[in-house]
Tab-separated table of C-alpha atoms in Angstrom:
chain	number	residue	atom	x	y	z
A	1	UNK	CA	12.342	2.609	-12.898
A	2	UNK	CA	8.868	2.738	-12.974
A	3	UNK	CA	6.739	5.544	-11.450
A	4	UNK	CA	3.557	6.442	-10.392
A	5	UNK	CA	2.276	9.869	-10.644
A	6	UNK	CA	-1.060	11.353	-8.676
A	7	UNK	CA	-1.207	15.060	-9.632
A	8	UNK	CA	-3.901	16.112	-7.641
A	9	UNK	CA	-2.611	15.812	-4.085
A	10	UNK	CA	-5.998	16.782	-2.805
A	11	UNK	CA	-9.389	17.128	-3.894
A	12	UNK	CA	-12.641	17.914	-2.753
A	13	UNK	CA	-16.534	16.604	-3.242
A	14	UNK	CA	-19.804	17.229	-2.636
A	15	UNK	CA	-21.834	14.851	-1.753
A	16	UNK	CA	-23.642	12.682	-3.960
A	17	UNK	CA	-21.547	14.487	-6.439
A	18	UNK	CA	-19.161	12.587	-8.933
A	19	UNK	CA	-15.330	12.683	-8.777
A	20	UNK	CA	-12.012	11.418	-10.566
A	21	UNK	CA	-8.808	11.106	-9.250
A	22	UNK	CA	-5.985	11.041	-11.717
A	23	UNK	CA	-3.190	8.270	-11.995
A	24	UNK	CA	-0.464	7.935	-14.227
A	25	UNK	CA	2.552	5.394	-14.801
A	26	UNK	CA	5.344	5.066	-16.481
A	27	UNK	CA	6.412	1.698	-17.471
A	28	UNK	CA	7.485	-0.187	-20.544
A	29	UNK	CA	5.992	-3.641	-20.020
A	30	UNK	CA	2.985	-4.504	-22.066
A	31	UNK	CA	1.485	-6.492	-19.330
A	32	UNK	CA	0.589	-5.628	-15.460
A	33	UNK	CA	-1.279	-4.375	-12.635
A	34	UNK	CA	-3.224	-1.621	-11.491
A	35	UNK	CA	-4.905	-0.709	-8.430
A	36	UNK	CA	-6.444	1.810	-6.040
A	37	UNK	CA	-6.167	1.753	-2.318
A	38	UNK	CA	-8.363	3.598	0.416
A	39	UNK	CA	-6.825	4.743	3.488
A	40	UNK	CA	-9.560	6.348	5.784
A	41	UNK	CA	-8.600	8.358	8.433
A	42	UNK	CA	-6.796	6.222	11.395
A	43	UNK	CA	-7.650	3.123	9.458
A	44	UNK	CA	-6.321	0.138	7.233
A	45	UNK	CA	-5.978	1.073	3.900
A	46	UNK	CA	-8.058	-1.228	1.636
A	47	UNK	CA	-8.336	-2.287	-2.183
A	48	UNK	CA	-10.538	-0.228	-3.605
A	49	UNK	CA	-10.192	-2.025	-7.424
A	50	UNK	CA	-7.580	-4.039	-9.700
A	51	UNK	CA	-6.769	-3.726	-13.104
A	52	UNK	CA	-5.484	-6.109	-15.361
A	53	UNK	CA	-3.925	-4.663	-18.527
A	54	UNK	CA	-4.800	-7.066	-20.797
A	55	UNK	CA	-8.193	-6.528	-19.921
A	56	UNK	CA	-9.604	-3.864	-22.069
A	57	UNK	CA	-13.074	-3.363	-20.432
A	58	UNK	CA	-12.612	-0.591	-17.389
A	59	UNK	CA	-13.560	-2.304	-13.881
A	60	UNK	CA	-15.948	-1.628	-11.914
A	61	UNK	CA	-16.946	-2.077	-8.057
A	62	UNK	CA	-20.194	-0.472	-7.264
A	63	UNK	CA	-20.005	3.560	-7.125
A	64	UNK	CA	-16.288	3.078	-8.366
A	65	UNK	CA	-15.164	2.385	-11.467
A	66	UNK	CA	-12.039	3.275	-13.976
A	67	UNK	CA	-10.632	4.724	-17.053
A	68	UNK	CA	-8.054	2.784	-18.004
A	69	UNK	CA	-6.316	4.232	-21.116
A	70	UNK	CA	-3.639	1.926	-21.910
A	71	UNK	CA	-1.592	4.042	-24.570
A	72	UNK	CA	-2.062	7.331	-22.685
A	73	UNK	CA	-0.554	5.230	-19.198
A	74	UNK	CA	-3.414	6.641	-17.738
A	75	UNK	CA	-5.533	4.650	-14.865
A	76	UNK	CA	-8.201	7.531	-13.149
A	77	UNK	CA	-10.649	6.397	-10.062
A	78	UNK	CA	-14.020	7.481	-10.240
A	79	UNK	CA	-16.536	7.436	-7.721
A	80	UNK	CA	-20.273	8.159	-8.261
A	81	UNK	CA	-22.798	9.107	-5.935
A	82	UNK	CA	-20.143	10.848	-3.451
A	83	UNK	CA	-21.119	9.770	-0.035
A	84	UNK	CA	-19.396	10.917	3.693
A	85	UNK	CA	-17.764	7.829	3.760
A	86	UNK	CA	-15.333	8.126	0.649
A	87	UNK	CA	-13.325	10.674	2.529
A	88	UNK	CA	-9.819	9.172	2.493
A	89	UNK	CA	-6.422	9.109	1.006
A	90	UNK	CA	-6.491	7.147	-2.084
A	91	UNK	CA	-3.239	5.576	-3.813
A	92	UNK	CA	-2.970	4.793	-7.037
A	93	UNK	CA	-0.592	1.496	-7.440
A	94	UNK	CA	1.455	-0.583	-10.171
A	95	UNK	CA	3.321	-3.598	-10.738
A	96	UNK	CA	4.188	-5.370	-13.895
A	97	UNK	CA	3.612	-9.104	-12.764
A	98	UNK	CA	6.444	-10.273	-10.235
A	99	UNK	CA	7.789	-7.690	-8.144
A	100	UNK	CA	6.610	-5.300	-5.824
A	101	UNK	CA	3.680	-2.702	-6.067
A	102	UNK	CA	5.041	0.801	-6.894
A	103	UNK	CA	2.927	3.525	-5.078
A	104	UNK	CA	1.658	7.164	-6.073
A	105	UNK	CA	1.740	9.711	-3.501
A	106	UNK	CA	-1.765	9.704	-2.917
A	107	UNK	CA	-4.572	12.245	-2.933
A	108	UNK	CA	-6.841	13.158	0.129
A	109	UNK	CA	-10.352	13.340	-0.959
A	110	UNK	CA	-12.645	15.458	0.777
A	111	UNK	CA	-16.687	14.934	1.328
A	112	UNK	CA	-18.525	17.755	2.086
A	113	UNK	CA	-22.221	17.747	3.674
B	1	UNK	CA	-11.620	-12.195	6.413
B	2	UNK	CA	-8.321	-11.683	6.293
B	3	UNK	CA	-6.296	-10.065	9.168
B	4	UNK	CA	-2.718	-8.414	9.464
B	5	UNK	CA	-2.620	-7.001	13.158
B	6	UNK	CA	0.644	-4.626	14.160
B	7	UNK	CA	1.066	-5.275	17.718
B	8	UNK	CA	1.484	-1.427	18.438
B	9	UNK	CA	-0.434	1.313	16.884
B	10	UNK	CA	1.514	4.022	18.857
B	11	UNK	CA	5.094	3.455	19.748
B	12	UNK	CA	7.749	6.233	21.474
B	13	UNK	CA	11.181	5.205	21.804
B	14	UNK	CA	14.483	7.106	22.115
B	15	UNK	CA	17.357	7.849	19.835
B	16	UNK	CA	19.850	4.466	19.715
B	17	UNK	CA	16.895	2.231	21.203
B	18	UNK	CA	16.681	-0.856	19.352
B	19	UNK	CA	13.112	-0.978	18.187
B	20	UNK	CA	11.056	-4.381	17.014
B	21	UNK	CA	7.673	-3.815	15.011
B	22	UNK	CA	5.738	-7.186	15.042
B	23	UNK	CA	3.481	-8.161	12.359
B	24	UNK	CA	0.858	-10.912	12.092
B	25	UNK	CA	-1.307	-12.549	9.419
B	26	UNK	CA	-3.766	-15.084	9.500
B	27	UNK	CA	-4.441	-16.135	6.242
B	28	UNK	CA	-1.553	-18.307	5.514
B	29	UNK	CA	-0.111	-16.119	2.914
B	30	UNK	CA	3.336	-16.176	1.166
B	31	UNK	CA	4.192	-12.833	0.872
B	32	UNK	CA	4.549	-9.869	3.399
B	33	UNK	CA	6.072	-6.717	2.977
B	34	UNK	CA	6.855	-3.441	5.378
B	35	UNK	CA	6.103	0.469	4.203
B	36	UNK	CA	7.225	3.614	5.598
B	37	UNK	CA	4.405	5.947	5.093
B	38	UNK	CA	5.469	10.264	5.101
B	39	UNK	CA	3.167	12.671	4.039
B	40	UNK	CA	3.760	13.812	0.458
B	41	UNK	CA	6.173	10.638	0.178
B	42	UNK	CA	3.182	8.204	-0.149
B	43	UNK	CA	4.123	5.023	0.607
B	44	UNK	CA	7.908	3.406	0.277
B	45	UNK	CA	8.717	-0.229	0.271
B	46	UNK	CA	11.228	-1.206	3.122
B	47	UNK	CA	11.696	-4.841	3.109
B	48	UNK	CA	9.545	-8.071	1.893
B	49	UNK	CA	9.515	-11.429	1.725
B	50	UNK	CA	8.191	-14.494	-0.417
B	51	UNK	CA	8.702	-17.350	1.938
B	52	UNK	CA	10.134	-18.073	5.334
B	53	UNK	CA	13.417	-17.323	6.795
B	54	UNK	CA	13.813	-15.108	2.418
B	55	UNK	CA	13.838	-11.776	2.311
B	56	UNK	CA	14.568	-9.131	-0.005
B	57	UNK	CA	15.506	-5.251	0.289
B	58	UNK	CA	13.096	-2.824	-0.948
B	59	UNK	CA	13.628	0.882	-1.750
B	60	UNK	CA	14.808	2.441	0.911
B	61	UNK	CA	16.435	-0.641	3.313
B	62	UNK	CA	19.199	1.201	4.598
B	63	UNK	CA	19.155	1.656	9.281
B	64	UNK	CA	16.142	-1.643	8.836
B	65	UNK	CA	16.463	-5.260	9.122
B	66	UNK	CA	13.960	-7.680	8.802
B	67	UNK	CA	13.301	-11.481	10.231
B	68	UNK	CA	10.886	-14.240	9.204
B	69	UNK	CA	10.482	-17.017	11.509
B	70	UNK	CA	7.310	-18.328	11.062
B	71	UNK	CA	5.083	-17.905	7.908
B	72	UNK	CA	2.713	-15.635	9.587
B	73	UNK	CA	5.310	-13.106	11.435
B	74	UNK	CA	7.395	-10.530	9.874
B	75	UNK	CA	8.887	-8.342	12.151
B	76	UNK	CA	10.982	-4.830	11.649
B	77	UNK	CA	13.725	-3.899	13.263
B	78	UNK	CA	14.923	-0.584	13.890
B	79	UNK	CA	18.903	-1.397	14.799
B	80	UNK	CA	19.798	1.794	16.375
B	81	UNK	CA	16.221	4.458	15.805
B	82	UNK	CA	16.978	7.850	14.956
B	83	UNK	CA	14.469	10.708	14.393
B	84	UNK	CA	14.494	10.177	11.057
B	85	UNK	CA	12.840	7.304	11.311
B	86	UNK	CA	9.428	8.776	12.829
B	87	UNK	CA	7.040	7.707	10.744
B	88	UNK	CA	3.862	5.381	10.048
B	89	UNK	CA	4.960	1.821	9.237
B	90	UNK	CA	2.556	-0.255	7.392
B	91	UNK	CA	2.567	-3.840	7.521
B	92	UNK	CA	1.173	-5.839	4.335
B	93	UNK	CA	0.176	-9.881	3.308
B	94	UNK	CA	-0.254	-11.504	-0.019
B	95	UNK	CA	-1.164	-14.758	-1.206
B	96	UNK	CA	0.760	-16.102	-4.490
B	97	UNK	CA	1.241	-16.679	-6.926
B	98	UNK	CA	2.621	-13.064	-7.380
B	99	UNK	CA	4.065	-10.711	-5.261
B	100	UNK	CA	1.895	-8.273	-7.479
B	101	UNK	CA	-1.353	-9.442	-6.119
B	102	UNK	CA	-3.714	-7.831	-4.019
B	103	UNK	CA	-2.191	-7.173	-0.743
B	104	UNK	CA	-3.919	-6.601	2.268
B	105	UNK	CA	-3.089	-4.255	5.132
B	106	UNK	CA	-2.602	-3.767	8.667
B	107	UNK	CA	-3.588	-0.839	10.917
B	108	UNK	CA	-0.348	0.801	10.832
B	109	UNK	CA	2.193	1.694	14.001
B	110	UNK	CA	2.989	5.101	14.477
B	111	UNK	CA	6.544	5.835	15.863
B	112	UNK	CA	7.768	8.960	17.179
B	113	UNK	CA	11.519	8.474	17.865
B	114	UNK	CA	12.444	11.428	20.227
């Protein structure tokens, strides 16, 4: 079965500091999907960015981008320029094509002032 | 913009109550799915479904049904609540052509089942 695997189950940030949340998967499919969500507190967790994997070049939204290292099964968020704002939970997601998204655990990011 | 709206976002029922979570979306989307949400657990897939009146079993299916009526409605039900079954429950949409695409989220209903 595939897996999902955030080892940092929380983490911390200055502002307008930089930070990287780790994400790794376990699959044996050559192509699929990866993603980060944003859950702020007492709100509707949101897509932060996607992934395809036979994309090579990392995404990028903004102050957020990726390092997706395809052999390693590695997908880490990072997010640039820290701001209050980015204080959430933050999943880390997978799914090879048709079925379901497989979820990490998460990791609570802190912002401090 | 696309909205998924859980008609409760705090719920209290009693051991053996038969409990209904209600979910609506409004973009005319195929798929919709339920999560159970536990801290540490991250999020668990309970039921979804591709189309109207399908649905499949997710991970952990077992004291939840499911029905899909209408294409915009999923609804949960709780057949007989227990306390092990306080938790968040997250409501999701997604257009096709994959189940894998983005999906979008509701607020989330909080039940406490005393």
């Amino acid at each position: 079965a595939q897996t999902v695997t955030q080892s940092q189950p929380e983490m911390s940030v200055q502002e307008a500091e930089t930070v990287t949340l780790s994400c790794t998967y376990d699959t044996s499919e050559s192509d699929y999907y990866l993603f980060w969500y944003k859950q702020p507190p007492s709100r509707q967790m949101i897509l932060v960015i996607r992934q395809e994997a036979y994309k090579q070049q990392n995404a990028t939204e903004n102050r957020f981008s990726v390092n997706f290292q395809k052999a390693a099964k590695s997908f880490s968020l990072k997010i640039s320029d820290s701001q209050l704002g980015d204080a959430a939970m933050y999943f880390c997601a997978y799914s090879p094509g048709n079925t379901p998204l497989v979820f990490g655990k998460g990791t609570r990011l802190s912002v401090i002032a | 913009d696309v909205k998924v709206t859980q008609s409760s976002r705090y719920l209290v029922k009693r051991t053996g109550e038969k409990v209904f979570l209600e979910c609506v979306q409004d973009m005319d989307h195929e798929n919709m799915f339920w999560y159970r949400q536990d801290p540490g657990l991250g999020l668990r897939l309970i039921y979804f479904s591709y189309d109207v009146k399908m649905k499949e079993k997710g991970d952990i299916p077992e004291g939840y049904s499911v029905s899909r009526e209408k294409k915009e409605r999923f609804s949960l039900i709780l057949e007989s609540a227990s306390t092990n079954q306080t938790s968040m429950y997250l409501c999701a949409s997604s257009p096709q052509p994959s189940i894998s695409f983005i999906q979008y989220f509701g607020a989330g209903t909080r039940l406490s089942v005393l």
